[in-house]
Each structure stands twice: as structure tokens, then as C-alpha cells.
């Protein structure tokens, strides 16, 4: 990976990107899907606190999974830029900037998850606020995570719209993948704005509206992992861009 450049081995980069995407989906499904549905009780801070304290190892694994999602997403961001840059360097860089903001906010959101267990286990907090007060403080950390995570997904949703357009125009990836990714981006935007500003509407939309997101991202992940990119068309697109840059400089 370090000795070959993207120009000579786009397929290697594509498959590595697909592997990273798969890890992100698996870690996210474990943390947000399996663990949260098992331990978190909506509207009941006390029950949530009891569940987390009863399964501290599971909660810590979930938090670690959330952090690994962000760590895997950083190199994936760069791989997506390298693969899609031949389509439009400007739009590919825009996607990088949007995704960077998304990952920065998402990383910050994980700090709130790291505060949950220390808050529940802190004896001084228990003496000062009582068991119920501790549960409320931990619930505040969880709610803060949800808010910041939704903000992060808004930027990620716009990233999906841009990357989806680039994939659709690329010629070296199926147009359908681009459409699915743009649908995913739109669903992220609707779902997250609803969660932040229209909770009643969000109760009706979620989690169903996130299914197209899972479909679009899973499709792109599996295609990159199994098929990669059409190397001949990718190289041709790269050459056209380089020739255009050369002519512009003459």
C-alpha cells in the first residue's frame, strides 16, 4: 500500500477502502444497533443506568467500537478522495472538507460516551446528587452524544450527496451506486434535521428512514471490496484530466 501509488494500483486502494467501510459498518452496527438497543431505555434514565452498570464490559466495548468507526473513517476519507479526484478535483476536495468536519464533530460526540461510565461509578457524585441524580447526569451525556452525532451526520449526509454525484459521473463505478449514495445522503439530512428540530416527526421517521442509508453504504462497501473500480476507465479518466491540466497551462 505504501509502495504503490494510486495511479498504478487504483484497485488496491478501492479494495482497502471497501475493507475499511466494512469495518465501519460492523463496528457501528454492534455499537449503535446491538448494544444500544440492549442497554439504553428511551425516557428512563434510571433503567438505562442500571443496565449499563450491570454490563460495564459490554458498554466499554460499544464505546470502543464507536471510536474505531471514526478511526477507520479517516483513511477511508482520503481513499475516497484519491479514487474520485479524476472526476472532479474541486468536488472531491469539497467532500473531504465536509467529511473532515463530520468526523471532527463525531469524534467530539464520543467524548460524551466516555463520560457515562465514570459518571455512574463516581462515589462523590452519588453522595452529592444521589443515585437518581447520577442517572440523570449520565443521561445528559447520552443526550449530548445524540445531538452532536446528529450534527455530524448532517455534514456526512452532504458528503454522501457530493460523493454520490461524483460516482454517478465517474464511468468507473456503477451509476446506481451513486444514486443509492445520494438517496442515503438525503435520508441522513431529513432524519437528522427531524431529530434535532422536530422530535415528534422524528419519532415517525426513525429508524425506518435510515434503511436507505444502510442500503446505499453497504452497496458501495461491497462493490469496492469485491469489484473495486474499472481500472481501465479510471486510468482513462485520470489521463483526460491530466491532459486538460497540461493544455490549460500552455
Short mmCIF file of C-alpha atoms in Angstrom, two decimals:
data_model
loop_
_atom_site.label_atom_id
_atom_site.label_comp_id
_atom_site.label_asym_id
_atom_site.label_seq_id
_atom_site.Cartn_x
_atom_site.Cartn_y
_atom_site.Cartn_z
CA UNK A 1 0.00 0.00 0.00
CA UNK A 2 2.89 2.35 0.72
CA UNK A 3 5.00 1.43 -2.32
CA UNK A 4 2.30 1.61 -4.97
CA UNK A 5 0.69 4.84 -6.00
CA UNK A 6 -2.98 5.32 -6.71
CA UNK A 7 -2.12 5.85 -10.40
CA UNK A 8 -0.71 2.35 -10.79
CA UNK A 9 -3.00 0.44 -8.43
CA UNK A 10 -6.45 2.04 -8.01
CA UNK A 11 -7.90 -1.43 -7.48
CA UNK A 12 -5.77 -1.94 -4.37
CA UNK A 13 -6.96 1.35 -2.92
CA UNK A 14 -10.58 0.56 -3.79
CA UNK A 15 -10.48 -2.80 -2.05
CA UNK A 16 -8.72 -1.39 1.00
CA UNK A 17 -11.40 1.31 1.12
CA UNK A 18 -14.09 -1.37 0.90
CA UNK A 19 -12.49 -3.25 3.80
CA UNK A 20 -12.41 -0.09 5.92
CA UNK A 21 -16.04 0.62 5.03
CA UNK A 22 -17.00 -2.91 6.10
CA UNK A 23 -15.28 -2.42 9.46
CA UNK A 24 -17.13 0.87 9.93
CA UNK A 25 -20.47 -0.79 9.23
CA UNK A 26 -19.73 -3.74 11.54
CA UNK A 27 -18.45 -1.59 14.42
CA UNK A 28 -21.37 0.81 14.01
CA UNK A 29 -23.94 -1.99 13.88
CA UNK A 30 -22.51 -3.53 17.04
CA UNK A 31 -22.32 -0.26 18.99
CA UNK A 32 -25.41 1.59 17.81
CA UNK A 33 -27.57 -1.38 16.89
CA UNK A 34 -26.87 -4.28 19.23
CA UNK A 35 -25.55 -2.65 22.42
CA UNK A 36 -27.67 0.50 22.46
CA UNK A 37 -30.87 -1.43 21.82
CA UNK A 38 -29.93 -3.77 24.68
CA UNK A 39 -28.79 -1.25 27.30
CA UNK A 40 -30.46 2.09 26.58
CA UNK A 41 -34.08 2.60 27.64
CA UNK A 42 -35.60 5.71 25.99
CA UNK A 43 -37.21 8.02 28.53
CA UNK A 44 -35.95 6.06 31.56
CA UNK A 45 -32.59 7.33 32.83
CA UNK A 46 -32.65 5.09 35.91
CA UNK A 47 -33.23 1.89 33.92
CA UNK A 48 -30.52 2.87 31.44
CA UNK A 49 -28.07 3.46 34.29
CA UNK A 50 -28.89 0.08 35.83
CA UNK A 51 -28.37 -1.70 32.51
CA UNK A 52 -25.02 -0.02 31.87
CA UNK A 53 -23.76 -0.72 35.39
CA UNK A 54 -24.89 -4.34 35.06
CA UNK A 55 -22.91 -4.76 31.81
CA UNK A 56 -19.87 -2.45 32.06
CA UNK A 57 -17.75 -4.58 29.75
CA UNK A 58 -20.38 -4.53 27.01
CA UNK A 59 -20.75 -0.76 27.35
CA UNK A 60 -17.00 -0.21 27.13
CA UNK A 61 -16.79 -2.42 24.04
CA UNK A 62 -19.58 -0.35 22.49
CA UNK A 63 -17.73 2.88 23.22
CA UNK A 64 -14.54 1.41 21.75
CA UNK A 65 -16.49 0.37 18.66
CA UNK A 66 -17.74 3.94 18.25
CA UNK A 67 -14.18 5.26 18.44
CA UNK A 68 -12.94 2.70 15.93
CA UNK A 69 -15.60 3.88 13.49
CA UNK A 70 -14.05 7.35 13.50
CA UNK A 71 -10.50 5.98 13.24
CA UNK A 72 -11.38 3.80 10.24
CA UNK A 73 -13.24 6.67 8.57
CA UNK A 74 -10.14 8.90 8.44
CA UNK A 75 -8.12 6.80 5.94
CA UNK A 76 -11.35 5.96 4.09
CA UNK A 77 -11.96 9.68 3.58
CA UNK A 78 -8.57 10.02 1.86
CA UNK A 79 -9.05 6.90 -0.26
CA UNK A 80 -12.41 8.19 -1.50
CA UNK A 81 -10.73 11.47 -2.44
CA UNK A 82 -7.96 9.71 -4.37
CA UNK A 83 -10.43 7.48 -6.22
CA UNK A 84 -12.90 10.25 -7.11
CA UNK A 85 -10.41 13.05 -7.79
CA UNK A 86 -10.18 12.20 -11.54
CA UNK A 87 -13.90 13.04 -11.88
CA UNK A 88 -13.63 16.50 -10.31
CA UNK A 89 -10.78 17.57 -8.06
CA UNK A 90 -12.81 20.51 -6.77
CA UNK A 91 -15.86 18.47 -5.76
CA UNK A 92 -13.68 15.68 -4.35
CA UNK A 93 -11.91 18.23 -2.15
CA UNK A 94 -15.29 19.66 -1.10
CA UNK A 95 -16.31 16.17 0.01
CA UNK A 96 -13.06 15.89 2.00
CA UNK A 97 -13.73 19.19 3.78
CA UNK A 98 -17.33 18.25 4.60
CA UNK A 99 -16.31 14.80 5.79
CA UNK A 100 -13.49 16.26 7.90
CA UNK A 101 -15.98 18.48 9.73
CA UNK A 102 -18.29 15.49 10.14
CA UNK A 103 -15.55 13.33 11.64
CA UNK A 104 -14.33 16.10 13.94
CA UNK A 105 -17.82 16.59 15.36
CA UNK A 106 -18.37 12.83 15.55
CA UNK A 107 -15.10 12.37 17.44
CA UNK A 108 -16.21 15.05 19.89
CA UNK A 109 -19.53 13.24 20.36
CA UNK A 110 -17.69 10.13 21.55
CA UNK A 111 -16.24 12.11 24.46
CA UNK A 112 -19.76 12.18 25.93
CA UNK A 113 -19.91 8.38 25.73
CA UNK A 114 -16.60 8.17 27.58
CA UNK A 115 -18.12 10.25 30.40
CA UNK A 116 -21.07 7.93 31.02
CA UNK A 117 -19.33 5.16 32.98
CA UNK A 118 -17.15 7.46 35.16
CA UNK A 119 -20.28 9.48 35.99
CA UNK A 120 -22.22 6.41 37.09
CA UNK A 121 -19.31 4.93 39.07
CA UNK A 122 -18.20 8.14 40.81
CA UNK A 123 -18.88 7.79 44.54
CA UNK A 124 -18.64 11.55 45.14
CA UNK A 125 -21.35 12.18 42.54
CA UNK A 126 -23.50 9.58 44.27
CA UNK A 127 -23.14 11.32 47.62
CA UNK A 128 -23.82 14.75 46.14
CA UNK A 129 -26.61 14.03 43.67
CA UNK A 130 -27.89 10.64 44.79
CA UNK A 131 -28.35 7.59 42.59
CA UNK A 132 -31.15 9.24 40.62
CA UNK A 133 -29.03 12.35 40.10
CA UNK A 134 -26.16 10.25 38.79
CA UNK A 135 -28.52 8.57 36.33
CA UNK A 136 -29.74 11.97 35.13
CA UNK A 137 -26.17 13.22 34.62
CA UNK A 138 -25.29 10.08 32.65
CA UNK A 139 -28.45 10.51 30.60
CA UNK A 140 -27.44 14.11 29.87
CA UNK A 141 -24.13 12.81 28.50
CA UNK A 142 -26.02 10.32 26.31
CA UNK A 143 -28.36 13.03 25.02
CA UNK A 144 -25.38 15.30 24.32
CA UNK A 145 -23.85 12.47 22.30
CA UNK A 146 -27.04 12.07 20.29
CA UNK A 147 -27.22 15.79 19.49
CA UNK A 148 -23.59 16.10 18.39
CA UNK A 149 -23.79 12.82 16.46
CA UNK A 150 -26.80 14.11 14.53
CA UNK A 151 -24.91 17.31 13.71
CA UNK A 152 -22.02 15.18 12.43
CA UNK A 153 -24.38 13.14 10.26
CA UNK A 154 -25.75 16.31 8.65
CA UNK A 155 -22.29 17.06 7.27
CA UNK A 156 -21.88 13.40 6.36
CA UNK A 157 -25.21 13.47 4.54
CA UNK A 158 -24.00 16.35 2.36
CA UNK A 159 -20.76 14.41 1.79
CA UNK A 160 -22.83 11.48 0.52
CA UNK A 161 -24.65 13.79 -1.91
CA UNK A 162 -21.34 15.06 -3.33
CA UNK A 163 -19.68 11.65 -3.49
CA UNK A 164 -22.83 10.15 -4.97
CA UNK A 165 -22.74 12.73 -7.76
CA UNK A 166 -19.05 12.00 -8.42
CA UNK A 167 -19.71 8.26 -8.55
CA UNK A 168 -22.63 8.79 -10.92
CA UNK A 169 -20.43 10.85 -13.26
CA UNK A 170 -17.32 8.70 -12.88
CA UNK A 171 -17.77 5.99 -15.51
CA UNK A 172 -15.59 3.61 -13.49
CA UNK A 173 -18.24 2.85 -10.84
CA UNK A 174 -21.91 1.93 -11.46
CA UNK A 175 -24.29 4.88 -11.71
CA UNK A 176 -26.71 3.02 -9.42
CA UNK A 177 -24.19 3.23 -6.58
CA UNK A 178 -24.12 7.00 -7.00
CA UNK A 179 -27.91 7.19 -6.91
CA UNK A 180 -28.12 4.98 -3.82
CA UNK A 181 -25.49 7.07 -2.03
CA UNK A 182 -27.33 10.28 -2.85
CA UNK A 183 -30.58 8.80 -1.55
CA UNK A 184 -28.69 7.83 1.61
CA UNK A 185 -27.40 11.39 1.96
CA UNK A 186 -30.90 12.80 1.59
CA UNK A 187 -32.25 10.40 4.20
CA UNK A 188 -29.48 11.35 6.62
CA UNK A 189 -30.35 15.03 6.20
CA UNK A 190 -34.10 14.52 6.69
CA UNK A 191 -33.66 12.16 9.64
CA UNK A 192 -31.07 14.27 11.45
CA UNK A 193 -32.82 17.61 10.97
CA UNK A 194 -36.02 15.98 12.21
CA UNK A 195 -34.23 14.55 15.26
CA UNK A 196 -32.77 17.96 16.10
CA UNK A 197 -35.69 20.27 15.34
CA UNK A 198 -38.86 18.15 15.02
CA UNK A 199 -38.68 15.29 17.55
CA UNK A 200 -42.32 14.33 17.04
CA UNK A 201 -41.73 13.91 13.31
CA UNK A 202 -38.51 12.03 14.02
CA UNK A 203 -40.44 9.51 16.13
CA UNK A 204 -42.43 8.62 12.99
CA UNK A 205 -39.46 8.66 10.59
CA UNK A 206 -36.81 6.85 12.63
CA UNK A 207 -35.37 4.31 12.33
CA UNK A 208 -37.11 3.47 9.02
CA UNK A 209 -35.69 6.44 7.13
CA UNK A 210 -32.16 5.18 7.88
CA UNK A 211 -32.70 1.90 5.99
CA UNK A 212 -31.84 3.51 2.61
CA UNK A 213 -28.65 4.80 4.28
CA UNK A 214 -27.67 1.27 5.27
CA UNK A 215 -28.53 0.01 1.78
CA UNK A 216 -26.56 2.70 -0.04
CA UNK A 217 -23.46 2.49 2.12
CA UNK A 218 -23.49 -1.32 2.21
CA UNK A 219 -23.81 -1.46 -1.58
CA UNK A 220 -20.82 0.86 -2.05
CA UNK A 221 -18.82 -1.04 0.57
CA UNK A 222 -19.40 -4.44 -1.02
CA UNK A 223 -18.79 -3.17 -4.56
CA UNK A 224 -15.44 -1.65 -3.59
CA UNK A 225 -14.47 -4.77 -1.65
CA UNK A 226 -15.49 -7.32 -4.30
CA UNK A 227 -15.34 -5.49 -7.64
CA UNK A 228 -13.29 -2.39 -6.95
CA UNK A 229 -13.18 0.15 -9.77
CA UNK A 230 -12.91 -0.33 -13.53
CA UNK A 231 -9.16 0.30 -13.71
CA UNK A 232 -9.10 0.96 -17.46
CA UNK A 233 -11.82 3.61 -17.26
CA UNK A 234 -10.29 5.08 -14.10
CA UNK A 235 -6.91 5.44 -15.84
CA UNK A 236 -8.58 6.94 -18.91
CA UNK A 237 -10.41 9.48 -16.76
CA UNK A 238 -7.17 10.36 -14.98
CA UNK A 239 -5.33 10.82 -18.30
CA UNK A 240 -8.06 13.10 -19.66
CA UNK A 241 -7.80 15.29 -16.57
CA UNK A 242 -4.00 15.44 -16.77
CA UNK A 243 -4.15 16.35 -20.46
CA UNK A 244 -6.71 19.05 -19.72
CA UNK A 245 -4.44 20.49 -17.00
CA UNK A 246 -1.46 20.44 -19.37
CA UNK A 247 -3.41 22.26 -22.09
CA UNK A 248 -4.62 24.84 -19.58
CA UNK A 249 -1.05 25.60 -18.57
CA UNK A 250 0.19 26.01 -22.17
#
